[in-house]
PDB file of C-alpha atoms in Angstrom:
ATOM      1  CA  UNK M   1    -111.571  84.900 136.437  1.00  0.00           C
ATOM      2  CA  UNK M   2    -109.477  87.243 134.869  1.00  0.00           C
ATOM      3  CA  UNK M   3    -105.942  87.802 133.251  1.00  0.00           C
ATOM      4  CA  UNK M   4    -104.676  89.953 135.732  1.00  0.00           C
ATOM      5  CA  UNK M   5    -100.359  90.810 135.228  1.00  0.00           C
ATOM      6  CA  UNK M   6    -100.451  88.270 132.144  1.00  0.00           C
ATOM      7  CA  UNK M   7     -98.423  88.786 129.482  1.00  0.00           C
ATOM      8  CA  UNK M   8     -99.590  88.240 125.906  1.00  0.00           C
ATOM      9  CA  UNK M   9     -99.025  89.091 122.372  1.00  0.00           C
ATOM     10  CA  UNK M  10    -101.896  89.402 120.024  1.00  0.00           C
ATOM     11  CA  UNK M  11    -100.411  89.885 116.201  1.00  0.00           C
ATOM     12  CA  UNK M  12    -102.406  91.717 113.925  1.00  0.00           C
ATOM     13  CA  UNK M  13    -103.476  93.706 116.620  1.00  0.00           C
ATOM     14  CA  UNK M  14    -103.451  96.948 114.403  1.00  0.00           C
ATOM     15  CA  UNK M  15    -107.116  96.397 112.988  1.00  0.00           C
ATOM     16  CA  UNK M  16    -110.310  93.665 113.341  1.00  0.00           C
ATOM     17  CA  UNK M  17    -110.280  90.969 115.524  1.00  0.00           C
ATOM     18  CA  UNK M  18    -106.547  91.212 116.797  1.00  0.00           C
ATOM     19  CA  UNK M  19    -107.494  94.654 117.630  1.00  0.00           C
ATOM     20  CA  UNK M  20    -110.951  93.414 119.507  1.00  0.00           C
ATOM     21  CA  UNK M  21    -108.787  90.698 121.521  1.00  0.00           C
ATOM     22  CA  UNK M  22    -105.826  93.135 122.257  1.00  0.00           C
ATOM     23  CA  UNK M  23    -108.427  95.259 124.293  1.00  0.00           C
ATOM     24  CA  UNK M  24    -110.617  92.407 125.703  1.00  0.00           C
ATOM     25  CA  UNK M  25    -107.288  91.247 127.283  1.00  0.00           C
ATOM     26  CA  UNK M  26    -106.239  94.586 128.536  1.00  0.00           C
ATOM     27  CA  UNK M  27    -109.596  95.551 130.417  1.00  0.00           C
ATOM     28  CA  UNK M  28    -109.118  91.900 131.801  1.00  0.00           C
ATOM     29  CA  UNK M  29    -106.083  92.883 133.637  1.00  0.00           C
ATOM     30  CA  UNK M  30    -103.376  91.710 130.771  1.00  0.00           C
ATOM     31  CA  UNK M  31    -100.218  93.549 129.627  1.00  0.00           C
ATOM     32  CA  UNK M  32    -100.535  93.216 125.535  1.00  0.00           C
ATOM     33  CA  UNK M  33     -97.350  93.634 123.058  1.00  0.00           C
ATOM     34  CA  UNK M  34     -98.940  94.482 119.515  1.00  0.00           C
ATOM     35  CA  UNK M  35     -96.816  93.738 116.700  1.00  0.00           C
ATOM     36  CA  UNK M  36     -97.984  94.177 113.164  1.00  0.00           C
ATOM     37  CA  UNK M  37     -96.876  95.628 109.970  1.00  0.00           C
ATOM     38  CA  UNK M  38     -99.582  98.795 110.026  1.00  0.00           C
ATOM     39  CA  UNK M  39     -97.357 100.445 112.706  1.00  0.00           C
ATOM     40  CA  UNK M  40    -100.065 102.890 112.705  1.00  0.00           C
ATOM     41  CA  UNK M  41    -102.790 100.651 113.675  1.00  0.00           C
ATOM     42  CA  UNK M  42    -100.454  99.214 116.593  1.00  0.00           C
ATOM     43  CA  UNK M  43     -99.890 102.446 117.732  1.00  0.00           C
ATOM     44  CA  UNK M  44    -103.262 102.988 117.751  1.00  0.00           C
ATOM     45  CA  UNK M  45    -104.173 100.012 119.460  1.00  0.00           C
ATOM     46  CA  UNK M  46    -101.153 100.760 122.373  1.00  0.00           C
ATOM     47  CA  UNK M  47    -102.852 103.984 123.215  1.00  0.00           C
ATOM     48  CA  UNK M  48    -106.792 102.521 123.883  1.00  0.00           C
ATOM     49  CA  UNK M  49    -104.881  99.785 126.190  1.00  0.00           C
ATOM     50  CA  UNK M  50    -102.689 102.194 128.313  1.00  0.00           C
ATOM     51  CA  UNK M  51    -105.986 104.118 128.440  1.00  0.00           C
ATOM     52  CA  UNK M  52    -107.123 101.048 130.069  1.00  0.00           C
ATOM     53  CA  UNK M  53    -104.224 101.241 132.580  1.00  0.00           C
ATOM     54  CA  UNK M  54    -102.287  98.717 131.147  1.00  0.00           C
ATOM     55  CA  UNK M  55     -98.586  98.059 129.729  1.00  0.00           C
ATOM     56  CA  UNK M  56     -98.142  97.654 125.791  1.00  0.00           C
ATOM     57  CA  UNK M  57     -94.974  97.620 123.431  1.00  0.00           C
ATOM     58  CA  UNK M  58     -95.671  98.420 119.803  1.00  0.00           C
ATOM     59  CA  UNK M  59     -93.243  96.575 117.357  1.00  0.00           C
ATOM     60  CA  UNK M  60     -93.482  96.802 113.380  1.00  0.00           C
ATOM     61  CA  UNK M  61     -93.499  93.046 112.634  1.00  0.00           C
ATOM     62  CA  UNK M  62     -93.964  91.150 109.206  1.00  0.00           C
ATOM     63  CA  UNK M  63     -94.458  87.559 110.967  1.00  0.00           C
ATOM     64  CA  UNK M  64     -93.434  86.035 107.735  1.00  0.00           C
ATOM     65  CA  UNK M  65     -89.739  86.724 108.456  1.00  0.00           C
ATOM     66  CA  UNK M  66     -88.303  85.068 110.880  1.00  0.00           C
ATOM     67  CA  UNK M  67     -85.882  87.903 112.218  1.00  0.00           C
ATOM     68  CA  UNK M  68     -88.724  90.198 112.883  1.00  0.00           C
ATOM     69  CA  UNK M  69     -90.620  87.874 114.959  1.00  0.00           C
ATOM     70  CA  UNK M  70     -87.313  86.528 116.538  1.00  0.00           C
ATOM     71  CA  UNK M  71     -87.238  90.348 117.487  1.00  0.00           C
ATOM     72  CA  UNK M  72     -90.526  90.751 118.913  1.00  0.00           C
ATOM     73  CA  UNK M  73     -90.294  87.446 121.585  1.00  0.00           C
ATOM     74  CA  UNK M  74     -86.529  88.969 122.482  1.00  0.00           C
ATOM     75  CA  UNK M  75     -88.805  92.637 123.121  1.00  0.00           C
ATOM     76  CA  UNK M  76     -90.890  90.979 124.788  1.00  0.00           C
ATOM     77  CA  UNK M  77     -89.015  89.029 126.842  1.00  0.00           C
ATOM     78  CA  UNK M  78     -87.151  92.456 127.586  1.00  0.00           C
ATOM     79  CA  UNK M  79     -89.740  94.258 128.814  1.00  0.00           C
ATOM     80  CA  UNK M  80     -92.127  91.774 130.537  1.00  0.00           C
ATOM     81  CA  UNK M  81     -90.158  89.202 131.245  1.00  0.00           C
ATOM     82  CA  UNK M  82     -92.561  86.447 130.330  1.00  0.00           C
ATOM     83  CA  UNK M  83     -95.116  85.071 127.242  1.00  0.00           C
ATOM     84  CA  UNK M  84     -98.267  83.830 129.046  1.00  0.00           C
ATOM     85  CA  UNK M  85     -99.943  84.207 125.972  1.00  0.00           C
ATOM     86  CA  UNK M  86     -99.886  84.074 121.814  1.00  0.00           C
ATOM     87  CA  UNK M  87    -102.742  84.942 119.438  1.00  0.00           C
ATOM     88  CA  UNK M  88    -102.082  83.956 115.804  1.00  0.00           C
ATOM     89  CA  UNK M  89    -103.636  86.368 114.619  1.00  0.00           C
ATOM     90  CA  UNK M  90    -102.411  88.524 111.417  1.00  0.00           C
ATOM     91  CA  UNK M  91    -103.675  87.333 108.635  1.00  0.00           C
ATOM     92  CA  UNK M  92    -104.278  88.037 104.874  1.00  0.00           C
ATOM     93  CA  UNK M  93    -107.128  87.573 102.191  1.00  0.00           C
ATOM     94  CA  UNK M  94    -106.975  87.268  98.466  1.00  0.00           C
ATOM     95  CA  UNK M  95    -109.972  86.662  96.268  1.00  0.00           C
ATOM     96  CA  UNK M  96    -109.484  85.978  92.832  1.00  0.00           C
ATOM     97  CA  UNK M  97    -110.490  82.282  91.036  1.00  0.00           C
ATOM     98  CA  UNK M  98    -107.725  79.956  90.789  1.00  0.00           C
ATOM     99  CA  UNK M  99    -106.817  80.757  87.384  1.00  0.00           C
ATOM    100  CA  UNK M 100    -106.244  84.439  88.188  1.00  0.00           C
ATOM    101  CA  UNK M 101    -103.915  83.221  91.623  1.00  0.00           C
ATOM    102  CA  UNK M 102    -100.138  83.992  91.134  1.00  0.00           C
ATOM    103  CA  UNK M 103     -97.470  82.177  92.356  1.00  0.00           C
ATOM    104  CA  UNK M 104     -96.709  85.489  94.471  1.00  0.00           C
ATOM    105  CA  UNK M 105    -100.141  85.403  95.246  1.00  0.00           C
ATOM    106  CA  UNK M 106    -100.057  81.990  96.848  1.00  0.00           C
ATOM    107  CA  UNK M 107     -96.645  82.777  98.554  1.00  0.00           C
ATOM    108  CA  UNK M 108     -97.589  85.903 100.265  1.00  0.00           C
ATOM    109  CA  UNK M 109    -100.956  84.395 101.748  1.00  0.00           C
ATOM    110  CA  UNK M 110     -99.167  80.620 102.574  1.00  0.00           C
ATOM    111  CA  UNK M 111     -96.765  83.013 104.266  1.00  0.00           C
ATOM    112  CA  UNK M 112     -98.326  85.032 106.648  1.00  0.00           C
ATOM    113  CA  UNK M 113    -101.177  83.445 107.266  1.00  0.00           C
ATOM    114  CA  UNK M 114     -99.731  79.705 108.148  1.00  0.00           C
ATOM    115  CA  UNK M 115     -95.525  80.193 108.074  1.00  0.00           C
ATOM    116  CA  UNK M 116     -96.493  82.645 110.411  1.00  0.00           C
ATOM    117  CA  UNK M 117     -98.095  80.711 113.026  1.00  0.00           C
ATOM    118  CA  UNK M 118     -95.482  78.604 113.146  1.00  0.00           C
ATOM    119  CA  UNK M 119     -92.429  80.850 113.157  1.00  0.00           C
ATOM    120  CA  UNK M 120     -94.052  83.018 116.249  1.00  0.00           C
ATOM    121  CA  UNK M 121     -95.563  80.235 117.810  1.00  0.00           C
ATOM    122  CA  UNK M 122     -92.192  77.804 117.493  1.00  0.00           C
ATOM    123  CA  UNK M 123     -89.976  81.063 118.885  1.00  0.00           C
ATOM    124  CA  UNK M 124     -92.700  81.567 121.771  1.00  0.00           C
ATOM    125  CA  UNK M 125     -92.771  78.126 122.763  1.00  0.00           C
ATOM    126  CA  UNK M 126     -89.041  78.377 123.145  1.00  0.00           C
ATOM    127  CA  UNK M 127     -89.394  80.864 125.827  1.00  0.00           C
ATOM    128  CA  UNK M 128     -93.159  79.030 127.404  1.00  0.00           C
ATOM    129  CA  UNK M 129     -90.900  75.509 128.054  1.00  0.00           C
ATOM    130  CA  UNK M 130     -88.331  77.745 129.895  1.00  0.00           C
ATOM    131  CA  UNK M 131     -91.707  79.053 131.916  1.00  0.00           C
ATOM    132  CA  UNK M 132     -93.028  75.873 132.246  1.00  0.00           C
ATOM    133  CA  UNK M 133     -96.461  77.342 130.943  1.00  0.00           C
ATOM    134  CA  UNK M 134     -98.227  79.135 128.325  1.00  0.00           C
ATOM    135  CA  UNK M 135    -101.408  79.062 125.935  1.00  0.00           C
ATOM    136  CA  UNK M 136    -101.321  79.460 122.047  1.00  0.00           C
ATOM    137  CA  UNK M 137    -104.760  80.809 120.251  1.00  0.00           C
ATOM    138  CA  UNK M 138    -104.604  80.479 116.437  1.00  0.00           C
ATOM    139  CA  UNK M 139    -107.389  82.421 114.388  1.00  0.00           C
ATOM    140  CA  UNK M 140    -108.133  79.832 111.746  1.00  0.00           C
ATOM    141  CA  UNK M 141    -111.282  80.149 109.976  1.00  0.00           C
ATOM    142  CA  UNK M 142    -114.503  78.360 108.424  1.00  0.00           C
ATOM    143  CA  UNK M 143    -113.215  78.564 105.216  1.00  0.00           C
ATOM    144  CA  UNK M 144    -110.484  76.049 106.431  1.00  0.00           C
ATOM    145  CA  UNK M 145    -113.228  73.628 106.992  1.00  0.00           C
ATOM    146  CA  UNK M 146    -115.716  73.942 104.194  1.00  0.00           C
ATOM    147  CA  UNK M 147    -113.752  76.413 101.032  1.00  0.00           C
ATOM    148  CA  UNK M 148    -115.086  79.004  99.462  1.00  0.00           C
ATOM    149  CA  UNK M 149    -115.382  80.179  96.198  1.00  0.00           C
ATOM    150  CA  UNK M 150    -112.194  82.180  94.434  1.00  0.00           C
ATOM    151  CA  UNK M 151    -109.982  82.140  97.980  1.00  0.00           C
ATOM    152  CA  UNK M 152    -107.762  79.042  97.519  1.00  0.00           C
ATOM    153  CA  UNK M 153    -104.757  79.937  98.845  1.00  0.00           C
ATOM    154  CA  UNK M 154    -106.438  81.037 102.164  1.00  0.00           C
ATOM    155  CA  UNK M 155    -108.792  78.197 102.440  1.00  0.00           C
ATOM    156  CA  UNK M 156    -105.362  76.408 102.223  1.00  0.00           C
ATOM    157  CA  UNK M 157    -104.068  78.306 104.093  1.00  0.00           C
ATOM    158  CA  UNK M 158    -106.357  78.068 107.193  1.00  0.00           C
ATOM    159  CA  UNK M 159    -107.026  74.600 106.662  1.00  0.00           C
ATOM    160  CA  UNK M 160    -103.442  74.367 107.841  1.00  0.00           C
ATOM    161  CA  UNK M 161    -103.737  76.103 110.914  1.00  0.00           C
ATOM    162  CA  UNK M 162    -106.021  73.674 111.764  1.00  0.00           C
ATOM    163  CA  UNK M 163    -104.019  70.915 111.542  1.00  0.00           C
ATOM    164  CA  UNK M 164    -101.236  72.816 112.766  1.00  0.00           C
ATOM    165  CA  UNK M 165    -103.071  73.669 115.809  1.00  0.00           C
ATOM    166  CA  UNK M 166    -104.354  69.903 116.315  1.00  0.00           C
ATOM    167  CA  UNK M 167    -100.753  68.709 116.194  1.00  0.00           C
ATOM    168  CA  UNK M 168     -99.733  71.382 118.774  1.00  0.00           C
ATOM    169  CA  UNK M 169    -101.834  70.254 120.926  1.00  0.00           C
ATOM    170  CA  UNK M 170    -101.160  67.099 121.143  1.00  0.00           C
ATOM    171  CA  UNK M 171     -97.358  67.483 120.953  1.00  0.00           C
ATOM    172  CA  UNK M 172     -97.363  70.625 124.024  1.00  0.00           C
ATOM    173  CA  UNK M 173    -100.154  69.434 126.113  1.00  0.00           C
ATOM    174  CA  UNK M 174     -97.513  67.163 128.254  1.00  0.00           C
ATOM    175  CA  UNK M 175     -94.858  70.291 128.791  1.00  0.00           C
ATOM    176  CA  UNK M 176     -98.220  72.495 129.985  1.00  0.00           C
ATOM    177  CA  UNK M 177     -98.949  74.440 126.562  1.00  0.00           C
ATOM    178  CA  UNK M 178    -102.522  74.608 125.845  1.00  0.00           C
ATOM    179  CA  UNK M 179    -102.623  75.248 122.258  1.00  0.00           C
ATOM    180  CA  UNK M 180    -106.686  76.021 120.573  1.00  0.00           C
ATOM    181  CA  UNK M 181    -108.171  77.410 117.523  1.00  0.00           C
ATOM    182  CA  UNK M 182    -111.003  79.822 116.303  1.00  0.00           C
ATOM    183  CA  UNK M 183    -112.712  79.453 113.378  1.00  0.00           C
ATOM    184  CA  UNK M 184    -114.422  82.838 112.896  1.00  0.00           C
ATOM    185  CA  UNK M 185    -117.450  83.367 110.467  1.00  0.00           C
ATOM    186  CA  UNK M 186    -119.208  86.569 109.572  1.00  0.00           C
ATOM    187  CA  UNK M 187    -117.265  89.069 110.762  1.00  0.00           C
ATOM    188  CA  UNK M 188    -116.718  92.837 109.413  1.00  0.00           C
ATOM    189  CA  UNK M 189    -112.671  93.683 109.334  1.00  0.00           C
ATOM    190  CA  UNK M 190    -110.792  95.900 107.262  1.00  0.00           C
ATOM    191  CA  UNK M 191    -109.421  92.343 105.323  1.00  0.00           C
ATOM    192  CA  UNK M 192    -113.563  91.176 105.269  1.00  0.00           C
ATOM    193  CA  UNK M 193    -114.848  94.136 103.749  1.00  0.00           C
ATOM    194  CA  UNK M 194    -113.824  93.647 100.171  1.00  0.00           C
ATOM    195  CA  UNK M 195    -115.296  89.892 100.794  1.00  0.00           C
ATOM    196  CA  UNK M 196    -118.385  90.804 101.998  1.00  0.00           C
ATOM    197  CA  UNK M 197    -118.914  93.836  99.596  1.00  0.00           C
ATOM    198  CA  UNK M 198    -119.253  90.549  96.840  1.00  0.00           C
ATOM    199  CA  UNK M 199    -122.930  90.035  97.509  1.00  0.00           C
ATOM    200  CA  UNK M 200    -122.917  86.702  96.631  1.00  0.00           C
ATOM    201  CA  UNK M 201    -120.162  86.225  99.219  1.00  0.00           C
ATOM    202  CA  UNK M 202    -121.616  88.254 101.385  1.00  0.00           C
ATOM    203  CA  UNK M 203    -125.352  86.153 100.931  1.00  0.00           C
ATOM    204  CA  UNK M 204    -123.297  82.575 101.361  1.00  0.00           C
ATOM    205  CA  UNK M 205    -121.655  84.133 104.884  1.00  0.00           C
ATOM    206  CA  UNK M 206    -124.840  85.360 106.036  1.00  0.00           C
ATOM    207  CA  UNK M 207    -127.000  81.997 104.971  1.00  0.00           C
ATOM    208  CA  UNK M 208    -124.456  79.881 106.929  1.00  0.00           C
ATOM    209  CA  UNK M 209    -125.204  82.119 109.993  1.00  0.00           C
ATOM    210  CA  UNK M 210    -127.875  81.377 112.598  1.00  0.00           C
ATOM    211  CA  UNK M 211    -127.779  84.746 113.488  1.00  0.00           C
ATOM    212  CA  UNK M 212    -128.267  85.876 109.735  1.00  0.00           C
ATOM    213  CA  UNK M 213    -125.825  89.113 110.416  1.00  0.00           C
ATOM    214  CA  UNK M 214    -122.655  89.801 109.906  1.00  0.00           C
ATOM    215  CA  UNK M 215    -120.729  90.656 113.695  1.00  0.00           C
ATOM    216  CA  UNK M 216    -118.325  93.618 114.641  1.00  0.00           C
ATOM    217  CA  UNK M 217    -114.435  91.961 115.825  1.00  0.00           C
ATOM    218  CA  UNK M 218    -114.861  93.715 119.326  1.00  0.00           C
ATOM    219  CA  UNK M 219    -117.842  91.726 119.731  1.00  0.00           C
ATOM    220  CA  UNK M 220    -116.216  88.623 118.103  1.00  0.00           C
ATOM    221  CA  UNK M 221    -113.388  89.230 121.124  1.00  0.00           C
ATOM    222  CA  UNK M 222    -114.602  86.979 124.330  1.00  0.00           C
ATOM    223  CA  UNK M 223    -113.860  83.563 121.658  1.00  0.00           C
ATOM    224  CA  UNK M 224    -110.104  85.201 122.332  1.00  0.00           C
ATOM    225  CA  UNK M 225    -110.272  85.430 126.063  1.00  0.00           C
ATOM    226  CA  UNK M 226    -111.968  82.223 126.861  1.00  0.00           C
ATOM    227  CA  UNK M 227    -109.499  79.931 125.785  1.00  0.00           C
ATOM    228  CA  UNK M 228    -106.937  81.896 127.175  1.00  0.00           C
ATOM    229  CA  UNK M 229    -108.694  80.964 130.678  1.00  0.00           C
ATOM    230  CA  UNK M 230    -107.955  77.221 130.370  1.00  0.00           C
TER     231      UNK M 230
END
């Protein structure tokens, strides 16, 4: 097995988990664009895969506005020429109780973290159909399935990846688009921290986990590589 001379691009792939699955593809044999707005992080990211001996293009993307991410498929496409593979991966987090939520508040999570899956995912797809193949991975989350406390517009939010990535599915399964979800739990990112430095947070997380400990994103990376396999 292996993901030798695919192509894929993992957004968010500046810090955490995007960052984990950008190099877990790359030391499988994958060429991995990086787009996300902390150029810096990309650019750091670009330099531990060509260490690896791969190929990586490094685009400043806000995947909440449709000309950006129109920008980085048409990159893409430029360079590689080919998508084998999209992980949904940026991602915000806002804790405050729902009284305390703005209206800007709510827009700027709903944005990137679900209007972003499907503006790169719907642009991608255009250019997977052409292919004739392709696999989506959306990072959803737990809290999409059971809440938490003070987070409502990203429990919403995530909840609708889910959805979104059920109806995917089913709708790109007959044109040869495998389209999955991960729901991660305890895991330490730069967007976790301030969530898990709430230690009643941080005590709900770790009583929901078998493992009772909160996980690193590299280590978190193999739930991105799997289902890029099938």
């Amino acid at each position: 097995m292996g993901l030798k001379d695919k192509v894929a691009i993992v957004t968010g792939a500046g810090s955490g988990i995007g960052r984990g699955i950008a190099l877990r593809f790359a030391k499988e044999g994958a060429d991995v664009v990086t787009p996300d707005i902390n150029l810096e992080g990309a650019q750091n990211t670009v330099k531990e895969i060509e260490a690896l001996g791969r190929k990586s293009l490094v685009l400043k993307t806000d995947v909440s506005i449709s000309s950006d991410v129109d920008r980085m498929v048409t990159e893409t496409i430029n360079k590689f020429g080919k998508i084998d593979i999209l992980v949904n991966n940026a991602g915000i987090f806002i804790q405050k109780p729902l009284v305390e939520t703005t209206e800007s508040d709510w827009d700027k999570v709903l944005d990137i973290n679900l209007k972003g899956v499907f503006l790169c995912t719907k642009r991608a797809v255009q250019e997977m159909l052409k292919q004739g193949s392709g696999k989506i991975i959306n990072l959803a989350s737990v809290a999409g399935q059971v809440g938490f406390a003070d987070s409502s517009a990203y429990c919403a939010s995530k909840g609708g990846v889910i959805n979104l990535t059920r109806e995917l599915a089913l709708e790109l399964a007959p044109k040869n688009i495998n389209v999955n979800a991960i729901g991660p739990g305890s895991i330490e990112t730069p967007m976790t921290r301030e969530m898990l430095a709430d230690p009643a947070v941080k005590q709900m997380l770790l009583g929901a986990t078998p493992f009772g400990r909160v996980r690193s994103a590299r280590g978190h990376s193999k739930c991105g590589f799997v289902p890029s396999l099938r």
